[in-house]
Amino acid sequence: MPSKEFLDLFGPGPISIARAPGRVNLIGDHTDYNGGYVLPAAIDREVRIAFRPADDARVEIAALDFSEKAASDLKSLDAASVPAWARYPMGVASILQKEGHVLRGMRMALRSNVPIGAGLSSSAAVEAASALAFCHAAKLRIAPEELARICQRAENEFVGMRCGIMDQFVSLLGKSGCALFIDCQTLQHALAPLDDSKAQMVICDTRVKRELTRSPYNQRREECEKALAIIRQHLPSAATYHDLNVTLFKAQEHHLPDLLLKRARHVVTENGRVLHAVKVLRAGDLIAFGALMDASHASLRDDFEVSCPELDLLVDVAGRSPGVYGSRMTGAGFGGCTVTLVAPRNAADFAQEAAAEFKAQFGREPAVHMLKASDGATVESAKP
Ligand code: GLA
């Protein structure tokens, strides 16, 4: 609990707590920024921010996990003058103000048990918790869908990572026991049950660290845009990938150079897989769902080229393990985690087997987490 440390740092008085979870994406990667479909779940790993509004215009934030502090005046928020970790909360304050909201000064103390840099959206969780804290302190009522857009803007403009909206959206709107289907073009969304008595989510973290602002993530995004621009010359109705399906795409693919064809083919086929996945999940068909996860991994590996040997090995082991429905890399890739859906009675054996094969191949252990689909962000008063 960050409240005790908060009192030590900022003195006595009432405190509120904003909490926001990380996420795992079950299927639909590199589709959100292309106006496509995703199916993530919020997880039971979260960021907690103890906070209190102040009567000045300063934002002071303590990162308890690494004993650092950052401060800035609300009138001169600037990414260059704060440490990298503080750009997420400060960025949210900056965008809220740019959109005309009047904020109060804040004292904040932040703690997280979302693994950092593992592809489980620790940064989106910080943004979502900060957004709720700033809104609560200034008595702003902003719908969570809108808040997700503001958090995404903070990451795009203040941090410099051109992410889509999936992570922030599910951190704010996730529900316990459910995955969240999101149409990232219209922001329409719907829950789909993820029953953990039938399937356990096992997350294997390769601990291959990525820093997405410097990874080829932004480059992939540009490749998708280039491919779409070429398609649009021949099919003007294709304003985004939302307007394409596999049949329409096949009729145009000969216009694309090889590399752009692969990138666009991933996006178009992945969108189709997500739509199919929601249907089969609702029908309780975990075998069909798992097959779509496997196909998604192959597409991310071969067409989108964002996997790595460590992720591929974990997915291969899952493919040979009893009780596994499906497995894939999750999130941006270039390292990070796999998500595997496995029958609960086989989950521990799979985890052991994956860790052993990983160690034999790479000489070190992956981190393995058994996670549950959990509720999205909330604010509550801290107990005295
Ligand atoms: C990161 C981004 C998301 C999404 C995924 C890939 O997590 O933050 O917006 O693009 O990568 O699906």
mmCIF file of C-alpha atoms and ligand atoms in Angstrom:
data_model
loop_
_atom_site.group_PDB
_atom_site.id
_atom_site.type_symbol
_atom_site.label_atom_id
_atom_site.label_comp_id
_atom_site.label_asym_id
_atom_site.label_seq_id
_atom_site.Cartn_x
_atom_site.Cartn_y
_atom_site.Cartn_z
ATOM 1 C CA MET A 1 0.000 0.000 0.000
ATOM 2 C CA PRO A 2 1.496 3.358 -0.977
ATOM 3 C CA SER A 3 -0.511 5.279 1.695
ATOM 4 C CA LYS A 4 1.914 4.917 4.603
ATOM 5 C CA GLU A 5 4.841 6.067 2.501
ATOM 6 C CA PHE A 6 2.651 8.892 1.208
ATOM 7 C CA LEU A 7 2.086 10.160 4.766
ATOM 8 C CA ASP A 8 5.819 9.949 5.494
ATOM 9 C CA LEU A 9 6.614 11.940 2.359
ATOM 10 C CA PHE A 10 3.817 14.486 2.217
ATOM 11 C CA GLY A 11 2.507 14.775 5.787
ATOM 12 C CA PRO A 12 -0.794 13.942 7.496
ATOM 13 C CA GLY A 13 -4.241 14.401 5.950
ATOM 14 C CA PRO A 14 -6.789 12.484 3.886
ATOM 15 C CA ILE A 15 -5.591 10.349 0.976
ATOM 16 C CA SER A 16 -7.310 8.675 -1.952
ATOM 17 C CA ILE A 17 -6.026 5.724 -3.938
ATOM 18 C CA ALA A 18 -6.324 5.340 -7.701
ATOM 19 C CA ARG A 19 -5.603 1.860 -8.993
ATOM 20 C CA ALA A 20 -5.311 0.629 -12.572
ATOM 21 C CA PRO A 21 -4.367 -2.812 -13.911
ATOM 22 C CA GLY A 22 -1.929 -3.909 -16.578
ATOM 23 C CA ARG A 23 -3.271 -6.022 -19.434
ATOM 24 C CA VAL A 24 -2.659 -9.105 -21.470
ATOM 25 C CA ASN A 25 -3.860 -9.238 -25.048
ATOM 26 C CA LEU A 26 -5.453 -12.572 -25.990
ATOM 27 C CA ILE A 27 -5.574 -11.844 -29.707
ATOM 28 C CA GLY A 28 -5.352 -8.850 -32.063
ATOM 29 C CA ASP A 29 -1.888 -7.318 -32.017
ATOM 30 C CA HIS A 30 -0.730 -4.373 -34.110
ATOM 31 C CA THR A 31 -4.318 -3.851 -35.153
ATOM 32 C CA ASP A 32 -5.407 -1.096 -32.743
ATOM 33 C CA TYR A 33 -3.504 1.752 -34.426
ATOM 34 C CA ASN A 34 -4.826 0.472 -37.759
ATOM 35 C CA GLY A 35 -8.480 0.986 -36.846
ATOM 36 C CA GLY A 36 -8.854 -2.744 -36.200
ATOM 37 C CA TYR A 37 -10.062 -5.167 -33.526
ATOM 38 C CA VAL A 38 -8.470 -6.397 -30.285
ATOM 39 C CA LEU A 39 -9.410 -8.737 -27.451
ATOM 40 C CA PRO A 40 -7.399 -7.948 -24.298
ATOM 41 C CA ALA A 41 -8.147 -8.535 -20.611
ATOM 42 C CA ALA A 42 -7.169 -6.432 -17.594
ATOM 43 C CA ILE A 43 -4.977 -8.474 -15.202
ATOM 44 C CA ASP A 44 -4.526 -8.843 -11.465
ATOM 45 C CA ARG A 45 -1.294 -6.832 -11.456
ATOM 46 C CA GLU A 46 -1.761 -3.134 -10.905
ATOM 47 C CA VAL A 47 -0.435 0.336 -10.315
ATOM 48 C CA ARG A 48 -1.629 2.084 -7.149
ATOM 49 C CA ILE A 49 -1.281 5.805 -6.675
ATOM 50 C CA ALA A 50 -1.905 7.414 -3.288
ATOM 51 C CA PHE A 51 -2.773 11.057 -3.881
ATOM 52 C CA ARG A 52 -4.005 14.287 -2.360
ATOM 53 C CA PRO A 53 -4.824 17.550 -4.145
ATOM 54 C CA ALA A 54 -2.706 20.554 -3.135
ATOM 55 C CA ASP A 55 -3.507 24.250 -3.050
ATOM 56 C CA ASP A 56 -0.587 25.170 -5.272
ATOM 57 C CA ALA A 57 0.115 24.479 -8.937
ATOM 58 C CA ARG A 58 2.791 21.848 -8.369
ATOM 59 C CA VAL A 59 2.641 18.158 -9.216
ATOM 60 C CA GLU A 60 5.016 16.148 -7.014
ATOM 61 C CA ILE A 61 5.265 12.433 -7.651
ATOM 62 C CA ALA A 62 7.245 9.813 -5.763
ATOM 63 C CA ALA A 63 8.012 6.495 -7.474
ATOM 64 C CA LEU A 64 8.214 4.274 -4.391
ATOM 65 C CA ASP A 65 9.525 1.229 -6.256
ATOM 66 C CA PHE A 66 12.744 2.984 -7.169
ATOM 67 C CA SER A 67 12.861 5.754 -4.532
ATOM 68 C CA GLU A 68 12.818 8.641 -6.974
ATOM 69 C CA LYS A 69 10.853 11.888 -7.032
ATOM 70 C CA ALA A 70 9.814 14.205 -9.831
ATOM 71 C CA ALA A 71 8.128 17.592 -9.675
ATOM 72 C CA SER A 72 6.774 20.103 -12.133
ATOM 73 C CA ASP A 73 4.607 23.165 -12.234
ATOM 74 C CA LEU A 74 1.244 22.566 -13.897
ATOM 75 C CA LYS A 75 1.836 25.626 -16.086
ATOM 76 C CA SER A 76 5.148 24.421 -17.474
ATOM 77 C CA LEU A 77 4.822 20.654 -17.935
ATOM 78 C CA ASP A 78 7.591 19.550 -20.254
ATOM 79 C CA ALA A 79 8.750 16.024 -21.094
ATOM 80 C CA ALA A 80 12.425 16.995 -21.347
ATOM 81 C CA SER A 81 12.587 18.268 -17.762
ATOM 82 C CA VAL A 82 11.233 15.158 -15.985
ATOM 83 C CA PRO A 83 12.680 11.623 -15.722
ATOM 84 C CA ALA A 84 11.367 9.051 -18.207
ATOM 85 C CA TRP A 85 9.051 7.298 -15.698
ATOM 86 C CA ALA A 86 7.376 10.608 -14.756
ATOM 87 C CA ARG A 87 6.463 11.407 -18.367
ATOM 88 C CA TYR A 88 3.425 9.088 -18.123
ATOM 89 C CA PRO A 89 1.624 10.853 -15.241
ATOM 90 C CA MET A 90 2.877 14.329 -16.229
ATOM 91 C CA GLY A 91 1.846 13.649 -19.835
ATOM 92 C CA VAL A 92 -1.690 12.853 -18.734
ATOM 93 C CA ALA A 93 -1.858 16.151 -16.795
ATOM 94 C CA SER A 94 -0.499 17.998 -19.808
ATOM 95 C CA ILE A 95 -3.078 16.572 -22.235
ATOM 96 C CA LEU A 96 -5.976 17.055 -19.808
ATOM 97 C CA GLN A 97 -5.003 20.736 -19.651
ATOM 98 C CA LYS A 98 -4.528 20.987 -23.428
ATOM 99 C CA GLU A 99 -8.092 19.720 -23.765
ATOM 100 C CA GLY A 100 -9.311 22.576 -21.575
ATOM 101 C CA HIS A 101 -9.660 20.883 -18.185
ATOM 102 C CA VAL A 102 -8.597 22.823 -15.106
ATOM 103 C CA LEU A 103 -6.416 20.723 -12.781
ATOM 104 C CA ARG A 104 -5.283 21.127 -9.197
ATOM 105 C CA GLY A 105 -1.756 20.702 -7.897
ATOM 106 C CA MET A 106 -1.100 17.141 -6.656
ATOM 107 C CA ARG A 107 1.028 15.072 -4.373
ATOM 108 C CA MET A 108 1.253 11.471 -5.567
ATOM 109 C CA ALA A 109 3.048 8.297 -4.458
ATOM 110 C CA LEU A 110 3.111 5.458 -6.934
ATOM 111 C CA ARG A 111 3.683 1.734 -6.493
ATOM 112 C CA SER A 112 3.306 -1.023 -9.069
ATOM 113 C CA ASN A 113 3.453 -4.797 -9.298
ATOM 114 C CA VAL A 114 3.018 -4.827 -13.091
ATOM 115 C CA PRO A 115 6.357 -6.085 -14.461
ATOM 116 C CA ILE A 116 8.031 -3.136 -16.231
ATOM 117 C CA GLY A 117 9.047 -3.457 -19.891
ATOM 118 C CA ALA A 118 7.490 -6.928 -20.149
ATOM 119 C CA GLY A 119 4.668 -6.020 -22.521
ATOM 120 C CA LEU A 120 1.974 -6.099 -19.828
ATOM 121 C CA SER A 121 1.272 -2.366 -20.165
ATOM 122 C CA SER A 122 2.774 -1.024 -16.996
ATOM 123 C CA SER A 123 2.864 2.398 -18.668
ATOM 124 C CA ALA A 124 -0.813 2.383 -19.630
ATOM 125 C CA ALA A 125 -1.633 1.392 -16.040
ATOM 126 C CA VAL A 126 0.320 4.406 -14.745
ATOM 127 C CA GLU A 127 -1.505 6.645 -17.222
ATOM 128 C CA ALA A 128 -4.941 5.280 -16.337
ATOM 129 C CA ALA A 129 -4.383 5.538 -12.573
ATOM 130 C CA SER A 130 -2.963 9.065 -12.948
ATOM 131 C CA ALA A 131 -5.883 10.123 -15.126
ATOM 132 C CA LEU A 132 -8.379 8.967 -12.512
ATOM 133 C CA ALA A 133 -6.385 10.682 -9.768
ATOM 134 C CA PHE A 134 -6.214 14.050 -11.596
ATOM 135 C CA CYS A 135 -9.921 13.858 -12.481
ATOM 136 C CA HIS A 136 -10.957 12.912 -8.956
ATOM 137 C CA ALA A 137 -8.887 15.720 -7.408
ATOM 138 C CA ALA A 138 -10.296 18.360 -9.777
ATOM 139 C CA LYS A 139 -13.842 16.890 -9.718
ATOM 140 C CA LEU A 140 -13.834 16.286 -13.471
ATOM 141 C CA ARG A 141 -16.325 13.839 -14.888
ATOM 142 C CA ILE A 142 -14.879 12.291 -18.014
ATOM 143 C CA ALA A 143 -16.181 9.022 -19.506
ATOM 144 C CA PRO A 144 -13.608 6.202 -19.369
ATOM 145 C CA GLU A 145 -13.633 5.831 -23.171
ATOM 146 C CA GLU A 146 -12.680 9.502 -23.453
ATOM 147 C CA LEU A 147 -10.089 9.187 -20.696
ATOM 148 C CA ALA A 148 -8.489 6.281 -22.589
ATOM 149 C CA ARG A 149 -8.128 8.555 -25.616
ATOM 150 C CA ILE A 150 -6.521 11.252 -23.442
ATOM 151 C CA CYS A 151 -4.051 8.711 -21.973
ATOM 152 C CA GLN A 152 -3.183 7.477 -25.459
ATOM 153 C CA ARG A 153 -2.592 11.067 -26.550
ATOM 154 C CA ALA A 154 -0.279 11.548 -23.550
ATOM 155 C CA GLU A 155 1.785 8.559 -24.637
ATOM 156 C CA ASN A 156 1.801 9.610 -28.306
ATOM 157 C CA GLU A 157 2.611 13.269 -27.740
ATOM 158 C CA PHE A 158 4.412 13.524 -24.391
ATOM 159 C CA VAL A 159 6.286 10.214 -24.302
ATOM 160 C CA GLY A 160 6.769 9.881 -28.071
ATOM 161 C CA MET A 161 5.463 6.322 -28.481
ATOM 162 C CA ARG A 162 2.859 6.102 -31.249
ATOM 163 C CA CYS A 163 0.801 3.404 -29.464
ATOM 164 C CA GLY A 164 -2.827 2.626 -30.237
ATOM 165 C CA ILE A 165 -5.653 2.817 -27.699
ATOM 166 C CA MET A 166 -5.953 -0.833 -26.585
ATOM 167 C CA ASP A 167 -3.879 -0.769 -23.397
ATOM 168 C CA GLN A 168 -5.348 2.375 -21.871
ATOM 169 C CA PHE A 169 -8.867 1.345 -22.875
ATOM 170 C CA VAL A 170 -8.786 -2.071 -21.214
ATOM 171 C CA SER A 171 -6.966 -0.745 -18.140
ATOM 172 C CA LEU A 172 -9.916 1.616 -17.632
ATOM 173 C CA LEU A 173 -12.793 -0.596 -18.828
ATOM 174 C CA GLY A 174 -11.750 -4.209 -18.152
ATOM 175 C CA LYS A 175 -14.001 -6.524 -16.117
ATOM 176 C CA SER A 176 -13.168 -9.400 -13.847
ATOM 177 C CA GLY A 177 -13.687 -12.813 -15.501
ATOM 178 C CA CYS A 178 -13.937 -11.264 -18.976
ATOM 179 C CA ALA A 179 -11.977 -10.307 -22.050
ATOM 180 C CA LEU A 180 -12.888 -6.981 -23.675
ATOM 181 C CA PHE A 181 -13.558 -6.870 -27.404
ATOM 182 C CA ILE A 182 -12.768 -3.395 -28.765
ATOM 183 C CA ASP A 183 -13.400 -2.003 -32.216
ATOM 184 C CA CYS A 184 -10.552 0.526 -32.180
ATOM 185 C CA GLN A 185 -12.077 2.526 -35.034
ATOM 186 C CA THR A 186 -15.477 3.220 -33.467
ATOM 187 C CA LEU A 187 -14.474 2.470 -29.835
ATOM 188 C CA GLN A 188 -17.521 0.245 -29.537
ATOM 189 C CA HIS A 189 -16.751 -2.494 -27.065
ATOM 190 C CA ALA A 190 -18.285 -5.593 -25.515
ATOM 191 C CA LEU A 191 -17.326 -8.166 -22.909
ATOM 192 C CA ALA A 192 -16.700 -11.846 -23.630
ATOM 193 C CA PRO A 193 -16.506 -14.336 -20.743
ATOM 194 C CA LEU A 194 -13.142 -15.841 -19.891
ATOM 195 C CA ASP A 195 -13.905 -18.561 -17.391
ATOM 196 C CA ASP A 196 -10.781 -19.361 -15.369
ATOM 197 C CA SER A 197 -12.247 -22.639 -14.142
ATOM 198 C CA LYS A 198 -11.953 -23.801 -17.788
ATOM 199 C CA ALA A 199 -8.828 -21.996 -18.988
ATOM 200 C CA GLN A 200 -5.910 -20.559 -17.057
ATOM 201 C CA MET A 201 -3.909 -17.671 -18.534
ATOM 202 C CA VAL A 202 -0.217 -18.442 -18.165
ATOM 203 C CA ILE A 203 2.141 -15.579 -18.942
ATOM 204 C CA CYS A 204 5.763 -16.439 -19.700
ATOM 205 C CA ASP A 205 8.042 -13.416 -19.649
ATOM 206 C CA THR A 206 11.196 -13.841 -21.743
ATOM 207 C CA ARG A 207 12.725 -10.901 -19.855
ATOM 208 C CA VAL A 208 14.014 -9.673 -23.177
ATOM 209 C CA LYS A 209 13.530 -5.969 -22.442
ATOM 210 C CA ARG A 210 12.256 -3.599 -25.014
ATOM 211 C CA GLU A 211 11.939 0.099 -24.906
ATOM 212 C CA LEU A 212 9.213 0.766 -27.375
ATOM 213 C CA THR A 213 10.000 4.410 -28.051
ATOM 214 C CA ARG A 214 13.252 3.142 -29.562
ATOM 215 C CA SER A 215 11.999 -0.156 -30.994
ATOM 216 C CA PRO A 216 10.799 -0.729 -34.561
ATOM 217 C CA TYR A 217 7.226 -0.256 -33.281
ATOM 218 C CA ASN A 218 6.875 3.201 -34.814
ATOM 219 C CA GLN A 219 8.499 1.838 -37.992
ATOM 220 C CA ARG A 220 5.895 -0.963 -38.257
ATOM 221 C CA ARG A 221 3.204 1.641 -37.877
ATOM 222 C CA GLU A 222 4.647 3.624 -40.792
ATOM 223 C CA GLU A 223 4.846 0.481 -42.944
ATOM 224 C CA CYS A 224 1.143 -0.187 -42.321
ATOM 225 C CA GLU A 225 0.322 3.400 -43.296
ATOM 226 C CA LYS A 226 2.397 3.139 -46.496
ATOM 227 C CA ALA A 227 0.703 -0.116 -47.498
ATOM 228 C CA LEU A 228 -2.740 1.363 -46.924
ATOM 229 C CA ALA A 229 -1.875 4.477 -48.953
ATOM 230 C CA ILE A 230 -0.994 2.256 -51.944
ATOM 231 C CA ILE A 231 -4.181 0.210 -51.565
ATOM 232 C CA ARG A 232 -6.232 3.386 -51.335
ATOM 233 C CA GLN A 233 -4.953 4.542 -54.758
ATOM 234 C CA HIS A 234 -6.777 1.531 -56.216
ATOM 235 C CA LEU A 235 -9.603 1.212 -53.682
ATOM 236 C CA PRO A 236 -10.481 4.728 -52.492
ATOM 237 C CA SER A 237 -13.106 3.406 -50.059
ATOM 238 C CA ALA A 238 -10.316 1.935 -47.876
ATOM 239 C CA ALA A 239 -9.863 4.833 -45.453
ATOM 240 C CA THR A 240 -8.456 2.540 -42.734
ATOM 241 C CA TYR A 241 -7.909 -1.207 -42.337
ATOM 242 C CA HIS A 242 -11.401 -1.277 -40.825
ATOM 243 C CA ASP A 243 -12.708 -0.954 -44.381
ATOM 244 C CA LEU A 244 -10.816 -4.024 -45.646
ATOM 245 C CA ASN A 245 -11.415 -7.724 -45.284
ATOM 246 C CA VAL A 246 -9.433 -10.667 -46.617
ATOM 247 C CA THR A 247 -11.355 -10.786 -49.935
ATOM 248 C CA LEU A 248 -10.992 -7.063 -50.647
ATOM 249 C CA PHE A 249 -7.343 -7.217 -49.662
ATOM 250 C CA LYS A 250 -6.550 -10.213 -51.890
ATOM 251 C CA ALA A 251 -7.860 -8.304 -54.883
ATOM 252 C CA GLN A 252 -5.368 -5.486 -54.183
ATOM 253 C CA GLU A 253 -2.329 -7.222 -52.758
ATOM 254 C CA HIS A 254 -0.476 -7.450 -56.082
ATOM 255 C CA HIS A 255 0.025 -3.654 -55.922
ATOM 256 C CA LEU A 256 2.185 -3.957 -52.814
ATOM 257 C CA PRO A 257 5.949 -4.558 -52.621
ATOM 258 C CA ASP A 258 6.828 -7.728 -50.638
ATOM 259 C CA LEU A 259 7.540 -6.194 -47.258
ATOM 260 C CA LEU A 260 4.441 -3.979 -47.208
ATOM 261 C CA LEU A 261 2.330 -6.909 -48.409
ATOM 262 C CA LYS A 262 3.409 -8.961 -45.413
ATOM 263 C CA ARG A 263 2.705 -6.154 -42.951
ATOM 264 C CA ALA A 264 -0.746 -5.414 -44.367
ATOM 265 C CA ARG A 265 -1.621 -9.108 -44.662
ATOM 266 C CA HIS A 266 -0.949 -9.530 -40.953
ATOM 267 C CA VAL A 267 -3.283 -6.670 -40.061
ATOM 268 C CA VAL A 268 -6.104 -7.829 -42.342
ATOM 269 C CA THR A 269 -5.935 -11.505 -41.325
ATOM 270 C CA GLU A 270 -5.510 -10.631 -37.634
ATOM 271 C CA ASN A 271 -8.686 -8.532 -37.731
ATOM 272 C CA GLY A 272 -10.533 -11.533 -39.182
ATOM 273 C CA ARG A 273 -9.125 -13.784 -36.461
ATOM 274 C CA VAL A 274 -10.260 -11.429 -33.689
ATOM 275 C CA LEU A 275 -13.835 -11.312 -35.006
ATOM 276 C CA HIS A 276 -13.865 -15.098 -35.214
ATOM 277 C CA ALA A 277 -12.238 -15.445 -31.780
ATOM 278 C CA VAL A 278 -14.945 -13.418 -30.040
ATOM 279 C CA LYS A 279 -17.613 -15.656 -31.549
ATOM 280 C CA VAL A 280 -15.976 -18.919 -30.514
ATOM 281 C CA LEU A 281 -15.124 -17.624 -27.049
ATOM 282 C CA ARG A 282 -18.768 -16.687 -26.499
ATOM 283 C CA ALA A 283 -19.743 -20.165 -27.690
ATOM 284 C CA GLY A 284 -17.297 -21.690 -25.165
ATOM 285 C CA ASP A 285 -15.173 -23.305 -27.896
ATOM 286 C CA LEU A 286 -11.691 -22.995 -26.380
ATOM 287 C CA ILE A 287 -10.151 -25.354 -28.922
ATOM 288 C CA ALA A 288 -11.169 -23.113 -31.817
ATOM 289 C CA PHE A 289 -10.078 -20.072 -29.814
ATOM 290 C CA GLY A 290 -6.654 -21.604 -29.155
ATOM 291 C CA ALA A 291 -6.157 -22.435 -32.836
ATOM 292 C CA LEU A 292 -6.741 -18.750 -33.647
ATOM 293 C CA MET A 293 -4.138 -17.752 -31.029
ATOM 294 C CA ASP A 294 -1.608 -20.081 -32.672
ATOM 295 C CA ALA A 295 -2.371 -18.657 -36.122
ATOM 296 C CA SER A 296 -2.000 -15.136 -34.727
ATOM 297 C CA HIS A 297 1.467 -15.968 -33.429
ATOM 298 C CA ALA A 298 2.544 -17.374 -36.792
ATOM 299 C CA SER A 299 1.363 -14.208 -38.518
ATOM 300 C CA LEU A 300 3.142 -11.919 -36.019
ATOM 301 C CA ARG A 301 6.305 -14.012 -36.434
ATOM 302 C CA ASP A 302 6.338 -14.451 -40.219
ATOM 303 C CA ASP A 303 4.427 -11.514 -41.693
ATOM 304 C CA PHE A 304 4.764 -8.774 -39.111
ATOM 305 C CA GLU A 305 8.215 -9.931 -37.914
ATOM 306 C CA VAL A 306 7.900 -8.767 -34.308
ATOM 307 C CA SER A 307 8.622 -12.061 -32.526
ATOM 308 C CA CYS A 308 12.034 -13.285 -31.336
ATOM 309 C CA PRO A 309 13.618 -16.735 -30.713
ATOM 310 C CA GLU A 310 12.721 -16.649 -26.996
ATOM 311 C CA LEU A 311 9.014 -16.029 -27.711
ATOM 312 C CA ASP A 312 8.966 -18.637 -30.493
ATOM 313 C CA LEU A 313 10.461 -21.292 -28.227
ATOM 314 C CA LEU A 314 7.811 -20.707 -25.542
ATOM 315 C CA VAL A 315 5.033 -20.951 -28.135
ATOM 316 C CA ASP A 316 6.584 -24.164 -29.549
ATOM 317 C CA VAL A 317 6.701 -25.759 -26.098
ATOM 318 C CA ALA A 318 3.042 -24.797 -25.561
ATOM 319 C CA GLY A 319 2.156 -26.465 -28.874
ATOM 320 C CA ARG A 320 3.501 -29.797 -27.557
ATOM 321 C CA SER A 321 2.120 -29.552 -24.001
ATOM 322 C CA PRO A 322 -0.964 -31.451 -22.829
ATOM 323 C CA GLY A 323 -4.042 -29.353 -22.061
ATOM 324 C CA VAL A 324 -2.844 -26.242 -23.926
ATOM 325 C CA TYR A 325 -5.543 -24.594 -26.080
ATOM 326 C CA GLY A 326 -3.313 -21.990 -27.711
ATOM 327 C CA SER A 327 -0.327 -19.734 -27.245
ATOM 328 C CA ARG A 328 1.083 -16.563 -28.761
ATOM 329 C CA MET A 329 3.262 -13.568 -28.110
ATOM 330 C CA THR A 330 1.217 -10.763 -26.608
ATOM 331 C CA GLY A 331 1.527 -6.998 -27.048
ATOM 332 C CA ALA A 332 4.069 -5.212 -29.193
ATOM 333 C CA GLY A 333 6.610 -8.077 -29.352
ATOM 334 C CA PHE A 334 10.397 -7.669 -29.839
ATOM 335 C CA GLY A 335 10.680 -9.524 -26.494
ATOM 336 C CA GLY A 336 8.180 -9.371 -23.655
ATOM 337 C CA CYS A 337 5.717 -12.191 -22.932
ATOM 338 C CA THR A 338 3.688 -15.028 -24.352
ATOM 339 C CA VAL A 339 0.136 -15.754 -23.227
ATOM 340 C CA THR A 340 -0.937 -19.390 -23.135
ATOM 341 C CA LEU A 341 -4.450 -20.634 -22.417
ATOM 342 C CA VAL A 342 -4.313 -24.009 -20.750
ATOM 343 C CA ALA A 343 -6.704 -26.320 -18.910
ATOM 344 C CA PRO A 344 -6.248 -25.460 -15.199
ATOM 345 C CA ARG A 345 -5.137 -28.978 -14.208
ATOM 346 C CA ASN A 346 -2.290 -28.821 -16.747
ATOM 347 C CA ALA A 347 -1.179 -25.255 -16.007
ATOM 348 C CA ALA A 348 1.565 -26.013 -13.447
ATOM 349 C CA ASP A 349 3.092 -28.758 -15.634
ATOM 350 C CA PHE A 350 3.130 -26.492 -18.659
ATOM 351 C CA ALA A 351 4.796 -23.707 -16.659
ATOM 352 C CA GLN A 352 7.477 -26.106 -15.448
ATOM 353 C CA GLU A 353 8.118 -27.545 -18.899
ATOM 354 C CA ALA A 354 8.303 -24.090 -20.509
ATOM 355 C CA ALA A 355 10.769 -22.852 -17.862
ATOM 356 C CA ALA A 356 12.946 -25.977 -18.208
ATOM 357 C CA GLU A 357 13.135 -25.867 -22.025
ATOM 358 C CA PHE A 358 13.756 -22.136 -21.964
ATOM 359 C CA LYS A 359 16.620 -22.592 -19.523
ATOM 360 C CA ALA A 360 18.131 -25.418 -21.556
ATOM 361 C CA GLN A 361 18.080 -23.231 -24.664
ATOM 362 C CA PHE A 362 18.937 -19.771 -23.312
ATOM 363 C CA GLY A 363 20.713 -20.524 -20.016
ATOM 364 C CA ARG A 364 18.311 -18.517 -17.841
ATOM 365 C CA GLU A 365 14.766 -18.770 -16.506
ATOM 366 C CA PRO A 366 11.732 -16.908 -17.830
ATOM 367 C CA ALA A 367 9.369 -15.339 -15.256
ATOM 368 C CA VAL A 368 6.053 -17.196 -15.214
ATOM 369 C CA HIS A 369 2.797 -15.670 -13.940
ATOM 370 C CA MET A 370 -0.621 -17.290 -13.555
ATOM 371 C CA LEU A 371 -3.004 -14.373 -14.089
ATOM 372 C CA LYS A 372 -6.724 -13.678 -13.785
ATOM 373 C CA ALA A 373 -8.889 -11.340 -15.864
ATOM 374 C CA SER A 374 -9.644 -8.461 -13.483
ATOM 375 C CA ASP A 375 -11.534 -5.208 -13.064
ATOM 376 C CA GLY A 376 -10.484 -1.943 -14.679
ATOM 377 C CA ALA A 377 -9.308 1.189 -12.867
ATOM 378 C CA THR A 378 -11.068 2.661 -9.805
ATOM 379 C CA VAL A 379 -10.583 5.389 -7.181
ATOM 380 C CA GLU A 380 -11.280 4.883 -3.515
ATOM 381 C CA SER A 381 -10.591 6.698 -0.243
ATOM 382 C CA ALA A 382 -7.681 5.216 1.676
ATOM 383 C CA LYS A 383 -8.610 3.652 5.002
ATOM 384 C CA PRO A 384 -7.149 5.718 7.843
HETATM 385 C C1 GLA B 1 1.639 -1.906 -27.537
HETATM 386 C C2 GLA B 1 0.809 -0.652 -27.793
HETATM 387 C C3 GLA B 1 -0.629 -1.020 -28.160
HETATM 388 C C4 GLA B 1 -0.670 -2.059 -29.278
HETATM 389 C C5 GLA B 1 0.262 -3.219 -28.981
HETATM 390 C C6 GLA B 1 0.363 -4.176 -30.133
HETATM 391 O O1 GLA B 1 1.164 -2.564 -26.395
HETATM 392 O O2 GLA B 1 0.804 0.173 -26.658
HETATM 393 O O3 GLA B 1 -1.342 0.145 -28.498
HETATM 394 O O4 GLA B 1 -0.379 -1.461 -30.513
HETATM 395 O O5 GLA B 1 1.573 -2.764 -28.657
HETATM 396 O O6 GLA B 1 -0.872 -4.750 -30.368
#
